[in-house]
Structures are given as structure tokens and as C-alpha cells.
mmCIF file of C-alpha atoms and ligand atoms in Angstrom:
data_model
loop_
_atom_site.group_PDB
_atom_site.id
_atom_site.type_symbol
_atom_site.label_atom_id
_atom_site.label_comp_id
_atom_site.label_asym_id
_atom_site.label_seq_id
_atom_site.Cartn_x
_atom_site.Cartn_y
_atom_site.Cartn_z
ATOM 1 C CA MET A 24 -256.389 115.498 190.564
ATOM 2 C CA ILE A 25 -256.636 111.857 189.550
ATOM 3 C CA ASN A 26 -253.923 109.813 187.879
ATOM 4 C CA GLU A 27 -254.351 110.822 184.237
ATOM 5 C CA LYS A 28 -252.248 107.947 182.972
ATOM 6 C CA MET A 29 -254.581 105.439 184.647
ATOM 7 C CA ALA A 30 -257.638 107.307 183.383
ATOM 8 C CA GLY A 31 -256.163 107.090 179.897
ATOM 9 C CA LEU A 32 -255.706 103.321 180.231
ATOM 10 C CA GLY A 33 -259.251 102.968 181.537
ATOM 11 C CA LYS A 34 -260.764 105.000 178.715
ATOM 12 C CA LYS A 35 -258.882 103.398 175.862
ATOM 13 C CA ARG A 36 -259.726 99.718 175.568
ATOM 14 C CA SER A 37 -257.190 97.326 174.056
ATOM 15 C CA VAL A 38 -257.762 96.716 170.358
ATOM 16 C CA ILE A 39 -258.750 93.107 171.183
ATOM 17 C CA ARG A 40 -261.396 94.216 173.702
ATOM 18 C CA GLU A 41 -262.622 96.874 171.245
ATOM 19 C CA ILE A 42 -263.340 94.230 168.590
ATOM 20 C CA PHE A 43 -264.761 91.810 171.183
ATOM 21 C CA GLU A 44 -267.268 94.507 172.267
ATOM 22 C CA TYR A 45 -268.065 95.345 168.629
ATOM 23 C CA ALA A 46 -268.811 91.611 168.090
ATOM 24 C CA LYS A 47 -271.338 91.690 170.945
ATOM 25 C CA LEU A 48 -273.104 94.659 169.341
ATOM 26 C CA ARG A 49 -273.171 93.019 165.917
ATOM 27 C CA ARG A 50 -274.551 89.756 167.386
ATOM 28 C CA ALA A 51 -277.430 91.710 168.925
ATOM 29 C CA GLU A 52 -278.049 93.521 165.612
ATOM 30 C CA ILE A 53 -277.807 90.719 163.037
ATOM 31 C CA GLY A 54 -277.858 87.453 165.018
ATOM 32 C CA ALA A 55 -274.987 85.438 166.465
ATOM 33 C CA GLU A 56 -274.871 83.019 163.514
ATOM 34 C CA ASN A 57 -273.995 85.883 161.139
ATOM 35 C CA VAL A 58 -271.009 87.194 163.081
ATOM 36 C CA PHE A 59 -267.588 85.543 162.808
ATOM 37 C CA ASP A 60 -265.799 86.679 165.902
ATOM 38 C CA PHE A 61 -262.140 85.631 165.885
ATOM 39 C CA SER A 62 -261.031 88.346 168.306
ATOM 40 C CA ILE A 63 -260.414 86.975 171.790
ATOM 41 C CA GLY A 64 -258.537 84.014 173.260
ATOM 42 C CA ASN A 65 -261.405 82.589 175.309
ATOM 43 C CA PRO A 66 -260.982 78.784 175.267
ATOM 44 C CA SER A 67 -263.851 77.092 173.402
ATOM 45 C CA VAL A 68 -263.126 73.634 174.820
ATOM 46 C CA PRO A 69 -265.007 72.886 178.072
ATOM 47 C CA THR A 70 -263.131 72.728 181.360
ATOM 48 C CA PRO A 71 -261.865 69.120 181.826
ATOM 49 C CA LYS A 72 -264.287 66.941 183.791
ATOM 50 C CA LYS A 73 -261.734 66.112 186.469
ATOM 51 C CA VAL A 74 -261.480 69.856 187.218
ATOM 52 C CA THR A 75 -265.229 70.484 187.521
ATOM 53 C CA ASP A 76 -265.678 67.226 189.484
ATOM 54 C CA THR A 77 -262.939 68.317 191.880
ATOM 55 C CA MET A 78 -264.568 71.708 192.382
ATOM 56 C CA GLU A 79 -267.936 70.096 193.052
ATOM 57 C CA ARG A 80 -266.457 67.642 195.524
ATOM 58 C CA LEU A 81 -264.537 70.385 197.323
ATOM 59 C CA ILE A 82 -267.714 72.460 197.640
ATOM 60 C CA LYS A 83 -269.692 69.477 198.954
ATOM 61 C CA GLU A 84 -267.081 67.933 201.204
ATOM 62 C CA LYS A 85 -264.562 70.488 202.412
ATOM 63 C CA ASP A 86 -265.275 72.550 205.510
ATOM 64 C CA PRO A 87 -266.750 75.729 203.975
ATOM 65 C CA VAL A 88 -264.960 77.999 206.414
ATOM 66 C CA MET A 89 -261.658 76.509 205.274
ATOM 67 C CA LEU A 90 -262.644 76.301 201.618
ATOM 68 C CA HIS A 91 -263.675 79.925 201.272
ATOM 69 C CA GLY A 92 -261.285 81.364 203.846
ATOM 70 C CA TYR A 93 -258.015 83.196 203.289
ATOM 71 C CA THR A 94 -255.000 81.016 202.572
ATOM 72 C CA SER A 95 -251.428 82.100 203.328
ATOM 73 C CA ALA A 96 -250.649 85.241 201.328
ATOM 74 C CA GLN A 97 -248.400 83.276 198.951
ATOM 75 C CA GLY A 98 -250.935 80.435 198.624
ATOM 76 C CA ASP A 99 -251.818 77.249 200.489
ATOM 77 C CA LEU A 100 -248.738 75.187 201.349
ATOM 78 C CA ALA A 101 -250.253 71.829 200.326
ATOM 79 C CA VAL A 102 -251.204 73.321 196.943
ATOM 80 C CA ARG A 103 -247.720 74.741 196.428
ATOM 81 C CA ARG A 104 -246.278 71.332 197.381
ATOM 82 C CA ALA A 105 -248.475 69.623 194.794
ATOM 83 C CA ILE A 106 -247.333 72.093 192.117
ATOM 84 C CA ALA A 107 -243.671 71.660 193.098
ATOM 85 C CA GLU A 108 -244.061 67.874 192.810
ATOM 86 C CA HIS A 109 -245.690 68.304 189.420
ATOM 87 C CA ILE A 110 -242.786 70.467 188.169
ATOM 88 C CA GLU A 111 -240.301 67.861 189.434
ATOM 89 C CA SER A 112 -242.051 64.917 187.836
ATOM 90 C CA LYS A 113 -242.858 66.623 184.545
ATOM 91 C CA PHE A 114 -239.582 68.446 183.908
ATOM 92 C CA GLY A 115 -237.139 66.652 186.194
ATOM 93 C CA PHE A 116 -236.397 70.054 187.709
ATOM 94 C CA ASN A 117 -235.990 70.599 191.431
ATOM 95 C CA ALA A 118 -238.848 72.828 192.642
ATOM 96 C CA ASN A 119 -239.350 74.131 196.143
ATOM 97 C CA PRO A 120 -242.866 75.050 197.380
ATOM 98 C CA ASP A 121 -241.274 77.960 199.239
ATOM 99 C CA LEU A 122 -240.410 79.504 195.855
ATOM 100 C CA ILE A 123 -243.945 79.233 194.453
ATOM 101 C CA TYR A 124 -246.440 82.085 194.736
ATOM 102 C CA MET A 125 -250.107 81.521 193.791
ATOM 103 C CA THR A 126 -251.638 84.260 191.635
ATOM 104 C CA CYS A 127 -254.766 85.360 189.799
ATOM 105 C CA GLY A 128 -253.506 84.095 186.409
ATOM 106 C CA ALA A 129 -250.636 85.077 184.143
ATOM 107 C CA ALA A 130 -251.531 88.767 184.138
ATOM 108 C CA ALA A 131 -251.049 88.921 187.904
ATOM 109 C CA SER A 132 -247.951 86.700 187.701
ATOM 110 C CA LEU A 133 -246.386 89.087 185.186
ATOM 111 C CA THR A 134 -247.182 92.313 186.958
ATOM 112 C CA ILE A 135 -246.015 90.896 190.319
ATOM 113 C CA SER A 136 -242.755 89.590 188.782
ATOM 114 C CA LEU A 137 -242.037 92.868 187.030
ATOM 115 C CA ASN A 138 -242.681 94.887 190.183
ATOM 116 C CA ALA A 139 -240.493 92.481 192.142
ATOM 117 C CA LEU A 140 -237.532 92.960 189.791
ATOM 118 C CA VAL A 141 -237.665 96.433 188.290
ATOM 119 C CA ASN A 142 -236.160 99.628 189.679
ATOM 120 C CA ALA A 143 -236.860 103.005 188.089
ATOM 121 C CA GLY A 144 -234.845 103.409 184.898
ATOM 122 C CA ASP A 145 -234.502 99.670 184.204
ATOM 123 C CA GLU A 146 -235.272 98.247 180.786
ATOM 124 C CA VAL A 147 -237.457 95.231 180.035
ATOM 125 C CA ILE A 148 -237.069 93.565 176.648
ATOM 126 C CA VAL A 149 -240.031 92.051 174.841
ATOM 127 C CA LEU A 150 -239.819 89.942 171.707
ATOM 128 C CA ALA A 151 -242.231 91.262 169.105
ATOM 129 C CA PRO A 152 -244.887 90.361 168.270
ATOM 130 C CA PHE A 153 -245.941 90.319 171.945
ATOM 131 C CA PHE A 154 -249.048 90.379 174.164
ATOM 132 C CA PRO A 155 -249.892 94.114 174.273
ATOM 133 C CA GLU A 156 -250.483 94.193 178.047
ATOM 134 C CA TYR A 157 -246.724 93.695 178.585
ATOM 135 C CA ARG A 158 -246.300 97.394 177.903
ATOM 136 C CA VAL A 159 -248.899 98.358 180.501
ATOM 137 C CA PHE A 160 -247.430 96.021 183.135
ATOM 138 C CA ALA A 161 -243.762 96.924 182.509
ATOM 139 C CA GLU A 162 -244.323 100.681 182.386
ATOM 140 C CA LYS A 163 -246.425 100.629 185.553
ATOM 141 C CA ALA A 164 -243.535 98.804 187.247
ATOM 142 C CA GLY A 165 -241.265 101.707 186.231
ATOM 143 C CA ALA A 166 -239.427 100.084 183.321
ATOM 144 C CA SER A 167 -238.917 101.217 179.752
ATOM 145 C CA LEU A 168 -240.125 98.636 177.277
ATOM 146 C CA ILE A 169 -237.577 97.701 174.602
ATOM 147 C CA GLU A 170 -239.024 95.879 171.610
ATOM 148 C CA VAL A 171 -236.978 93.385 169.598
ATOM 149 C CA LEU A 172 -238.657 92.045 166.479
ATOM 150 C CA CYS A 173 -238.446 88.276 165.880
ATOM 151 C CA LYS A 174 -237.344 86.959 162.468
ATOM 152 C CA GLU A 175 -240.267 87.085 160.078
ATOM 153 C CA SER A 176 -239.166 83.835 158.432
ATOM 154 C CA ASP A 177 -240.014 81.643 161.461
ATOM 155 C CA PHE A 178 -240.731 84.042 164.367
ATOM 156 C CA GLN A 179 -237.769 82.694 166.324
ATOM 157 C CA ILE A 180 -235.463 85.187 168.077
ATOM 158 C CA ASP A 181 -233.336 87.512 165.952
ATOM 159 C CA PHE A 182 -230.142 87.200 167.990
ATOM 160 C CA ALA A 183 -228.263 90.015 166.280
ATOM 161 C CA ALA A 184 -231.108 92.414 167.089
ATOM 162 C CA LEU A 185 -231.380 91.085 170.633
ATOM 163 C CA GLU A 186 -227.662 91.442 171.272
ATOM 164 C CA ASN A 187 -227.879 95.106 170.260
ATOM 165 C CA ALA A 188 -230.823 95.673 172.564
ATOM 166 C CA VAL A 189 -229.312 94.259 175.770
ATOM 167 C CA THR A 190 -227.641 96.981 177.835
ATOM 168 C CA GLU A 191 -226.437 97.409 181.408
ATOM 169 C CA LYS A 192 -229.963 98.648 182.149
ATOM 170 C CA THR A 193 -231.639 95.429 181.006
ATOM 171 C CA LYS A 194 -233.369 93.880 183.996
ATOM 172 C CA ALA A 195 -235.513 91.268 182.305
ATOM 173 C CA ILE A 196 -236.673 89.781 179.057
ATOM 174 C CA ILE A 197 -240.195 88.412 178.712
ATOM 175 C CA VAL A 198 -240.345 85.157 176.761
ATOM 176 C CA ASN A 199 -243.733 83.824 175.636
ATOM 177 C CA SER A 200 -243.611 80.398 174.022
ATOM 178 C CA PRO A 201 -245.989 79.140 172.654
ATOM 179 C CA ASN A 202 -246.542 82.667 171.511
ATOM 180 C CA ASN A 203 -249.558 84.901 171.376
ATOM 181 C CA PRO A 204 -250.113 86.011 168.578
ATOM 182 C CA THR A 205 -247.926 83.870 166.248
ATOM 183 C CA GLY A 206 -248.341 80.379 167.735
ATOM 184 C CA ALA A 207 -244.549 79.972 167.385
ATOM 185 C CA VAL A 208 -242.739 77.760 169.890
ATOM 186 C CA PHE A 209 -239.126 78.618 170.656
ATOM 187 C CA SER A 210 -236.975 75.598 169.876
ATOM 188 C CA GLU A 211 -234.422 74.139 172.264
ATOM 189 C CA GLU A 212 -231.709 75.596 170.027
ATOM 190 C CA THR A 213 -233.228 79.066 170.411
ATOM 191 C CA ILE A 214 -233.420 78.756 174.208
ATOM 192 C CA ILE A 215 -229.814 77.520 174.426
ATOM 193 C CA LYS A 216 -228.643 80.480 172.333
ATOM 194 C CA LEU A 217 -230.724 82.860 174.437
ATOM 195 C CA ALA A 218 -229.219 81.506 177.663
ATOM 196 C CA PHE A 219 -225.720 81.809 176.210
ATOM 197 C CA LEU A 220 -226.269 85.412 175.129
ATOM 198 C CA LEU A 221 -227.788 86.494 178.452
ATOM 199 C CA ASN A 222 -225.066 84.782 180.483
ATOM 200 C CA LYS A 223 -222.455 86.540 178.344
ATOM 201 C CA LYS A 224 -224.141 89.919 178.858
ATOM 202 C CA GLN A 225 -224.485 89.359 182.623
ATOM 203 C CA MET A 226 -220.744 88.687 182.805
ATOM 204 C CA GLU A 227 -219.913 91.666 180.614
ATOM 205 C CA TYR A 228 -222.017 94.140 182.630
ATOM 206 C CA GLY A 229 -221.812 92.479 186.056
ATOM 207 C CA THR A 230 -225.601 92.587 186.269
ATOM 208 C CA GLU A 231 -228.458 90.138 186.735
ATOM 209 C CA ILE A 232 -230.750 89.701 183.743
ATOM 210 C CA TYR A 233 -233.901 87.669 184.386
ATOM 211 C CA ILE A 234 -236.026 85.688 181.982
ATOM 212 C CA ILE A 235 -239.708 86.056 182.801
ATOM 213 C CA SER A 236 -241.238 83.047 181.072
ATOM 214 C CA ASP A 237 -244.904 83.776 180.396
ATOM 215 C CA GLU A 238 -246.490 80.338 179.984
ATOM 216 C CA PRO A 239 -250.283 80.390 179.657
ATOM 217 C CA TYR A 240 -250.041 78.284 176.467
ATOM 218 C CA ARG A 241 -247.458 75.711 177.623
ATOM 219 C CA GLU A 242 -249.877 72.790 177.355
ATOM 220 C CA LEU A 243 -251.339 73.913 174.011
ATOM 221 C CA VAL A 244 -248.823 72.442 171.571
ATOM 222 C CA TYR A 245 -249.105 70.301 168.489
ATOM 223 C CA ASP A 246 -246.298 67.742 168.008
ATOM 224 C CA VAL A 247 -243.448 69.830 169.433
ATOM 225 C CA THR A 248 -242.020 70.140 172.930
ATOM 226 C CA VAL A 249 -241.644 73.394 174.808
ATOM 227 C CA PRO A 250 -238.246 73.603 176.533
ATOM 228 C CA TYR A 251 -238.498 74.280 180.290
ATOM 229 C CA ILE A 252 -236.441 77.451 180.548
ATOM 230 C CA PRO A 253 -235.243 77.050 184.183
ATOM 231 C CA LYS A 254 -233.281 74.009 182.966
ATOM 232 C CA TYR A 255 -231.338 76.186 180.527
ATOM 233 C CA TYR A 256 -231.029 79.526 182.319
ATOM 234 C CA ASP A 257 -230.617 80.091 186.053
ATOM 235 C CA ASN A 258 -232.154 83.549 186.439
ATOM 236 C CA THR A 259 -235.661 82.477 185.463
ATOM 237 C CA LEU A 260 -239.105 83.198 186.871
ATOM 238 C CA VAL A 261 -241.921 81.111 185.394
ATOM 239 C CA CYS A 262 -245.312 82.831 185.159
ATOM 240 C CA TYR A 263 -247.776 80.008 184.724
ATOM 241 C CA SER A 264 -251.535 80.189 184.259
ATOM 242 C CA TYR A 265 -254.348 77.632 184.129
ATOM 243 C CA SER A 266 -256.572 80.025 182.109
ATOM 244 C CA LYS A 267 -256.045 78.393 178.732
ATOM 245 C CA SER A 268 -254.900 74.856 179.588
ATOM 246 C CA LEU A 269 -257.831 74.115 181.907
ATOM 247 C CA SER A 270 -260.272 76.543 180.215
ATOM 248 C CA LEU A 271 -260.573 78.624 183.397
ATOM 249 C CA PRO A 272 -259.784 82.187 182.231
ATOM 250 C CA GLY A 273 -262.582 83.777 184.233
ATOM 251 C CA GLU A 274 -261.581 82.045 187.452
ATOM 252 C CA ARG A 275 -258.160 83.730 187.661
ATOM 253 C CA ILE A 276 -255.603 81.187 188.845
ATOM 254 C CA GLY A 277 -251.912 80.633 188.154
ATOM 255 C CA TYR A 278 -248.568 80.852 189.913
ATOM 256 C CA ILE A 279 -245.042 82.254 189.841
ATOM 257 C CA PHE A 280 -242.149 79.847 190.264
ATOM 258 C CA VAL A 281 -238.823 81.432 191.210
ATOM 259 C CA SER A 282 -236.025 79.131 190.086
ATOM 260 C CA PRO A 283 -233.877 77.909 192.996
ATOM 261 C CA ASN A 284 -230.846 78.502 190.756
ATOM 262 C CA ILE A 285 -231.357 82.281 190.810
ATOM 263 C CA ASN A 286 -228.686 84.045 192.855
ATOM 264 C CA ASN A 287 -230.314 84.886 196.185
ATOM 265 C CA SER A 288 -233.509 83.141 195.142
ATOM 266 C CA THR A 289 -235.022 83.627 198.617
ATOM 267 C CA ASP A 290 -234.559 87.398 198.281
ATOM 268 C CA VAL A 291 -236.128 87.357 194.823
ATOM 269 C CA TYR A 292 -239.016 85.324 196.250
ATOM 270 C CA ALA A 293 -239.332 87.842 199.108
ATOM 271 C CA ALA A 294 -239.568 90.594 196.468
ATOM 272 C CA VAL A 295 -242.299 88.577 194.710
ATOM 273 C CA CYS A 296 -244.198 88.293 198.007
ATOM 274 C CA GLY A 297 -243.662 92.012 198.630
ATOM 275 C CA ALA A 298 -244.838 92.980 195.150
ATOM 276 C CA GLY A 299 -247.884 90.718 195.565
ATOM 277 C CA ARG A 300 -248.615 92.491 198.824
ATOM 278 C CA ALA A 301 -248.067 95.992 197.433
ATOM 279 C CA LEU A 302 -250.314 95.255 194.453
ATOM 280 C CA GLY A 303 -253.030 93.619 196.585
ATOM 281 C CA PHE A 304 -252.498 90.241 194.924
ATOM 282 C CA VAL A 305 -252.424 88.059 198.046
ATOM 283 C CA CYS A 306 -254.372 84.839 198.732
ATOM 284 C CA ALA A 307 -255.333 83.833 195.190
ATOM 285 C CA PRO A 308 -258.925 82.446 195.037
ATOM 286 C CA SER A 309 -258.932 79.557 197.505
ATOM 287 C CA LEU A 310 -261.423 77.215 195.778
ATOM 288 C CA LEU A 311 -259.321 77.501 192.621
ATOM 289 C CA GLN A 312 -256.075 76.958 194.504
ATOM 290 C CA TYR A 313 -257.376 73.717 196.036
ATOM 291 C CA THR A 314 -258.716 72.634 192.652
ATOM 292 C CA VAL A 315 -255.481 73.121 190.719
ATOM 293 C CA GLY A 316 -253.565 71.534 193.594
ATOM 294 C CA GLU A 317 -255.496 68.340 192.851
ATOM 295 C CA CYS A 318 -255.438 68.785 189.067
ATOM 296 C CA ALA A 319 -251.856 69.882 188.436
ATOM 297 C CA ASP A 320 -251.340 67.028 185.974
ATOM 298 C CA VAL A 321 -254.600 67.451 184.006
ATOM 299 C CA LEU A 322 -254.010 68.223 180.331
ATOM 300 C CA PRO A 323 -256.387 69.877 177.854
ATOM 301 C CA ASP A 324 -258.099 67.944 175.078
ATOM 302 C CA LEU A 325 -256.491 69.426 171.973
ATOM 303 C CA THR A 326 -258.646 67.591 169.410
ATOM 304 C CA VAL A 327 -260.818 70.575 168.503
ATOM 305 C CA TYR A 328 -257.985 73.130 168.483
ATOM 306 C CA ARG A 329 -255.880 70.881 166.274
ATOM 307 C CA LYS A 330 -258.798 70.350 163.882
ATOM 308 C CA ASN A 331 -259.512 74.105 163.783
ATOM 309 C CA ARG A 332 -255.871 74.951 163.237
ATOM 310 C CA ASP A 333 -255.518 72.525 160.337
ATOM 311 C CA LEU A 334 -258.805 73.494 158.720
ATOM 312 C CA LEU A 335 -258.153 77.215 158.938
ATOM 313 C CA SER A 336 -254.479 77.241 158.051
ATOM 314 C CA ASN A 337 -254.848 74.790 155.124
ATOM 315 C CA SER A 338 -257.893 76.560 153.699
ATOM 316 C CA LEU A 339 -256.474 80.081 154.020
ATOM 317 C CA THR A 340 -253.216 78.960 152.407
ATOM 318 C CA GLU A 341 -255.174 77.389 149.547
ATOM 319 C CA TYR A 342 -257.096 80.664 149.008
ATOM 320 C CA GLY A 343 -253.803 82.577 148.722
ATOM 321 C CA TYR A 344 -253.178 83.936 152.232
ATOM 322 C CA THR A 345 -249.693 83.734 153.733
ATOM 323 C CA VAL A 346 -250.037 81.926 157.057
ATOM 324 C CA VAL A 347 -247.409 81.535 159.776
ATOM 325 C CA PRO A 348 -247.499 77.773 160.621
ATOM 326 C CA PRO A 349 -248.449 77.616 164.316
ATOM 327 C CA ASP A 350 -246.926 74.977 166.606
ATOM 328 C CA GLY A 351 -248.893 76.004 169.669
ATOM 329 C CA ALA A 352 -251.509 78.228 171.359
ATOM 330 C CA PHE A 353 -254.754 78.833 169.442
ATOM 331 C CA TYR A 354 -253.899 81.735 167.191
ATOM 332 C CA LEU A 355 -253.224 81.968 163.489
ATOM 333 C CA PHE A 356 -250.982 84.836 162.378
ATOM 334 C CA VAL A 357 -251.730 85.765 158.805
ATOM 335 C CA LYS A 358 -250.033 88.314 156.562
ATOM 336 C CA SER A 359 -252.358 91.135 155.640
ATOM 337 C CA PRO A 360 -252.800 91.259 151.840
ATOM 338 C CA GLU A 361 -252.469 95.054 152.052
ATOM 339 C CA GLU A 362 -249.735 96.891 153.938
ATOM 340 C CA ASP A 363 -252.105 98.423 156.463
ATOM 341 C CA ALA A 364 -253.554 95.576 158.563
ATOM 342 C CA ASN A 365 -256.088 97.967 160.105
ATOM 343 C CA ALA A 366 -257.493 98.738 156.660
ATOM 344 C CA PHE A 367 -257.636 95.001 155.915
ATOM 345 C CA CYS A 368 -259.528 94.333 159.171
ATOM 346 C CA GLU A 369 -262.001 97.101 158.288
ATOM 347 C CA ARG A 370 -262.542 95.471 154.892
ATOM 348 C CA ALA A 371 -263.008 92.068 156.596
ATOM 349 C CA LYS A 372 -265.809 93.585 158.683
ATOM 350 C CA LYS A 373 -267.896 93.867 155.499
ATOM 351 C CA TYR A 374 -268.043 90.057 155.652
ATOM 352 C CA GLU A 375 -268.607 90.166 159.428
ATOM 353 C CA LEU A 376 -265.142 88.627 159.865
ATOM 354 C CA LEU A 377 -263.724 90.121 163.057
ATOM 355 C CA LEU A 378 -259.925 89.901 163.089
ATOM 356 C CA VAL A 379 -257.301 91.674 165.181
ATOM 357 C CA PRO A 380 -254.674 93.829 163.420
ATOM 358 C CA SER A 381 -251.123 93.132 164.572
ATOM 359 C CA ASP A 382 -249.979 96.728 165.171
ATOM 360 C CA ASP A 383 -250.578 96.657 168.945
ATOM 361 C CA PHE A 384 -248.513 93.452 169.151
ATOM 362 C CA GLY A 385 -245.489 95.488 168.035
ATOM 363 C CA CYS A 386 -245.404 94.108 164.480
ATOM 364 C CA LYS A 387 -247.187 95.661 161.520
ATOM 365 C CA GLY A 388 -248.791 94.022 158.515
ATOM 366 C CA TYR A 389 -250.463 90.916 160.008
ATOM 367 C CA VAL A 390 -253.759 89.904 161.564
ATOM 368 C CA ARG A 391 -254.394 87.522 164.435
ATOM 369 C CA ILE A 392 -257.208 84.999 164.085
ATOM 370 C CA CYS A 393 -258.238 83.130 167.264
ATOM 371 C CA TYR A 394 -259.313 79.626 166.374
ATOM 372 C CA CYS A 395 -260.574 78.762 169.862
ATOM 373 C CA VAL A 396 -264.094 78.847 168.437
ATOM 374 C CA GLU A 397 -266.609 76.211 167.366
ATOM 375 C CA THR A 398 -265.448 74.413 164.214
ATOM 376 C CA LYS A 399 -268.711 75.231 162.511
ATOM 377 C CA GLN A 400 -267.949 78.957 162.868
ATOM 378 C CA ILE A 401 -264.762 78.360 160.875
ATOM 379 C CA GLU A 402 -266.588 76.234 158.292
ATOM 380 C CA ARG A 403 -269.176 78.961 157.737
ATOM 381 C CA ALA A 404 -266.517 81.690 157.677
ATOM 382 C CA LEU A 405 -264.313 80.042 155.043
ATOM 383 C CA PRO A 406 -266.301 81.276 151.990
ATOM 384 C CA LYS A 407 -266.077 84.795 153.455
ATOM 385 C CA PHE A 408 -262.303 84.542 153.805
ATOM 386 C CA LYS A 409 -262.177 83.338 150.203
ATOM 387 C CA ALA A 410 -264.295 86.211 148.924
ATOM 388 C CA LEU A 411 -262.209 88.676 150.928
ATOM 389 C CA ILE A 412 -258.871 87.642 149.388
ATOM 390 C CA GLU A 413 -260.459 87.606 145.923
ATOM 391 C CA GLU A 414 -260.851 91.382 146.313
ATOM 392 C CA TYR A 415 -257.054 91.678 146.205
ATOM 393 C CA LYS A 416 -256.529 89.582 143.068
HETATM 394 N N1 PLP B 26 -249.873 86.349 178.580
HETATM 395 C C1 PLP B 26 -250.311 86.068 177.357
HETATM 396 C C2 PLP B 26 -249.319 85.867 176.267
HETATM 397 C C3 PLP B 26 -251.677 85.980 177.088
HETATM 398 O O1 PLP B 26 -252.092 85.704 175.843
HETATM 399 C C4 PLP B 26 -252.596 86.178 178.150
HETATM 400 C C5 PLP B 26 -254.036 86.121 177.918
HETATM 401 O O2 PLP B 26 -254.538 86.004 176.828
HETATM 402 C C6 PLP B 26 -252.083 86.457 179.417
HETATM 403 C C7 PLP B 26 -250.723 86.542 179.599
HETATM 404 C C8 PLP B 26 -252.990 86.659 180.581
HETATM 405 O O3 PLP B 26 -253.488 85.412 180.987
HETATM 406 P P1 PLP B 26 -254.369 85.191 182.269
HETATM 407 O O4 PLP B 26 -255.780 85.058 181.829
HETATM 408 O O5 PLP B 26 -253.887 83.930 182.872
HETATM 409 O O6 PLP B 26 -254.172 86.366 183.162
#
């Protein structure tokens, strides 16, 4: 008998993938220019030139046996050194290459970190709305997922709700800022309060509670800064990814950084290495490792995302939608004009507007609109959004 739970996961696509596949079908049926696909967070900005130039040079100049060969299981040492230096210079935080583990993107970083930390019966807290795969990763690691809804007023943490949710079984809390799907960035004040609460609870229960900081959108921010959580809270693992910042989502590259301030950080790192091994996530793609090692300081060009964000959020607000103002990432979180966001998304399909209902993100009544698309797609979609809201007036 096969593993029915896995078969179930394989058969049921995520709601995002479902709409993404539907968009492909519709494009074939009615032409790409008539479909307004806002479903998936595939960066629309090209990979920065320094990154593609570096890849080309590595392919031309580096010994191919080295370039395409296995690295150390945890990643090439020179690459991990370069990333550690980058963390030190950017955040003024002491980083040790021996606490960095190269991965195939944030998804791998998360699942490795969760497997490294969780024992059967542990609880992992997620702040809703949250990336739906957290549930899959946490449950596979043996944890129960505990959802804590953020405050609807600004999508910062609801500390009263969080305090109630932390128990002696809490092993970790996943923090994702800038957030998918709201675009909210947790302020320094929020992170300080979070650190205070978790330290208090650790003392009270005599346990270790880890923050897993999921950071694929760290570089995608508009006029705000994203606090570096290891500076505020000792028990932190950073799950970083280059998918969105360097427009490399298909290449699968990122890393885990275990804070040196964690109690027994070398044991936690050993557990990360062990989980990577047990899950088959060793030796992240070598060409990509060498590339990011040389491009650790490359930043994305945010011009198009900023323009898209402003155009979409200003126009939708003007038409009468309630929009959560996003400080980062490339998602707009919009209140559904009817209670059932699924019904609203079905209605939007009449206009070929493909939006994602918020239910699977652990928060009902909203839709997520990815604005990592060409600006002209937004321009052509705006009259459709206008007509759609008119139906509710
Ligand atoms: N975490 C969040 C919040 C995401 O939005 C995504 C991808 O969209 C991931 C993790 C996975 O990222 P990666 O492509 O680096 O695995």
C-alpha cells in the first residue's frame, strides 16, 4: 500500500497552481492577450545582468568538472564565506560560514529547518494569512500547525492572540516579512514585542522556541526597512532564497543561516545538516551556488514592481475596492466585495481576471493579486476590475 497522505497531496494541487494551470488552458483557448493571470509569484523582472554574466563566465572559465561536480553536502565553503561576509556587512551581525547551509530555495530551507527542530507532538505557529505550503511542510515534519490571525487593521501581529497560542509544546513560529500574501512588513516595534513575548514564554516553560524567518521577499521592499530578526531574538534560523530577489525561482537556490546566538548552535546546525541529508537536500545546485557566492550583494530593480503596485492599488481603491497597502513583496491583498472570496474569484473569471482566494492562506474574505506581471497587463485589466466592482454597487 502506498502512502495515501502523499497521494492525496499529489492529486490535489494548491489553489494557486490550480488557477495557474487554468490560465494556461484559457491562453490556449482565447489568446494570451485576453487572459489576465494574477495567480502566481513568478518574478516578471529579468534576472540582473551581473547574475547572468557571472553564470556565463563561470560556464566558460571554470573547470567544468569542478563547476558541475558535487560540493560539500552543506554547500561550498567559499560560497558560504561570501554569504557570511555579506550578512556581516549588510546587517552588522556576526555570521559564521559553518552555520550556513545551502539549499534549493526557501521551500527546501523551510522543510529542512522544520525537520531539524520538530519532534512528534510539537506545535509550530504560523501567522495568518500565511504561505499555504507551511502546513504541508510542518505536518510532514510531525508538527501540529497552530494558526494565529494577524490584526486585520494593519496585518501586524495580534499579540494577545499569539500569547494565547504559545504553549509548552511550541517549538517554532514561522515569520514571513515581507509577507505573502499581504505585502505587510513587520515593523521593528513588532519584532521587539515578538522577541519579548517569546523570551518570556521560554523562561516560563523552560523550553526553546525558535523563530524560523522565511525571507524570500527581503529585498522586495518599498521605502521601509525589514528588521534582521537574529539581531532581536537569539533562537533564530533565517531561511533565505534568491528566487524572487534575483528572479531565479526555477533555479532553486537559497540558504539557511543558524544564528550563532542560539543555545548549542552547532547542535542545531548538525540537525539542519542531518535533516538535509534525510530529506535528500544535499549539495544545492553547484553552478547556482557559485553564482550567488559572487552576487550576494546584487539587488533587484524594483522600478516595475513599484509602478505596478502604485497603479494597481491606487486604481482599485478609486474604483471602490478595499486594498491592504503593501510595503513589500509583489502581492496586493484586496477585500472581497462579497463574503465568499471563492465566489468573487469565480465571478472575476467572467472577465478573465484570475485571482487567488485567500481561504488557503488561513484568512477568509480576501483575494491575492500578484503584480509581478507586465505593466500593460495591469493597464488592460483595469477596466475589467472596474466593471467587476460595479456589479456589487
Ligand atoms: N515562502 C514564501 C512566503 C513564498 O511565497 C515562497 C514562494 O512563493 C516560498 C517560501 C518558496 O520559495 P522558493 O521558490 O525559494 O522555494
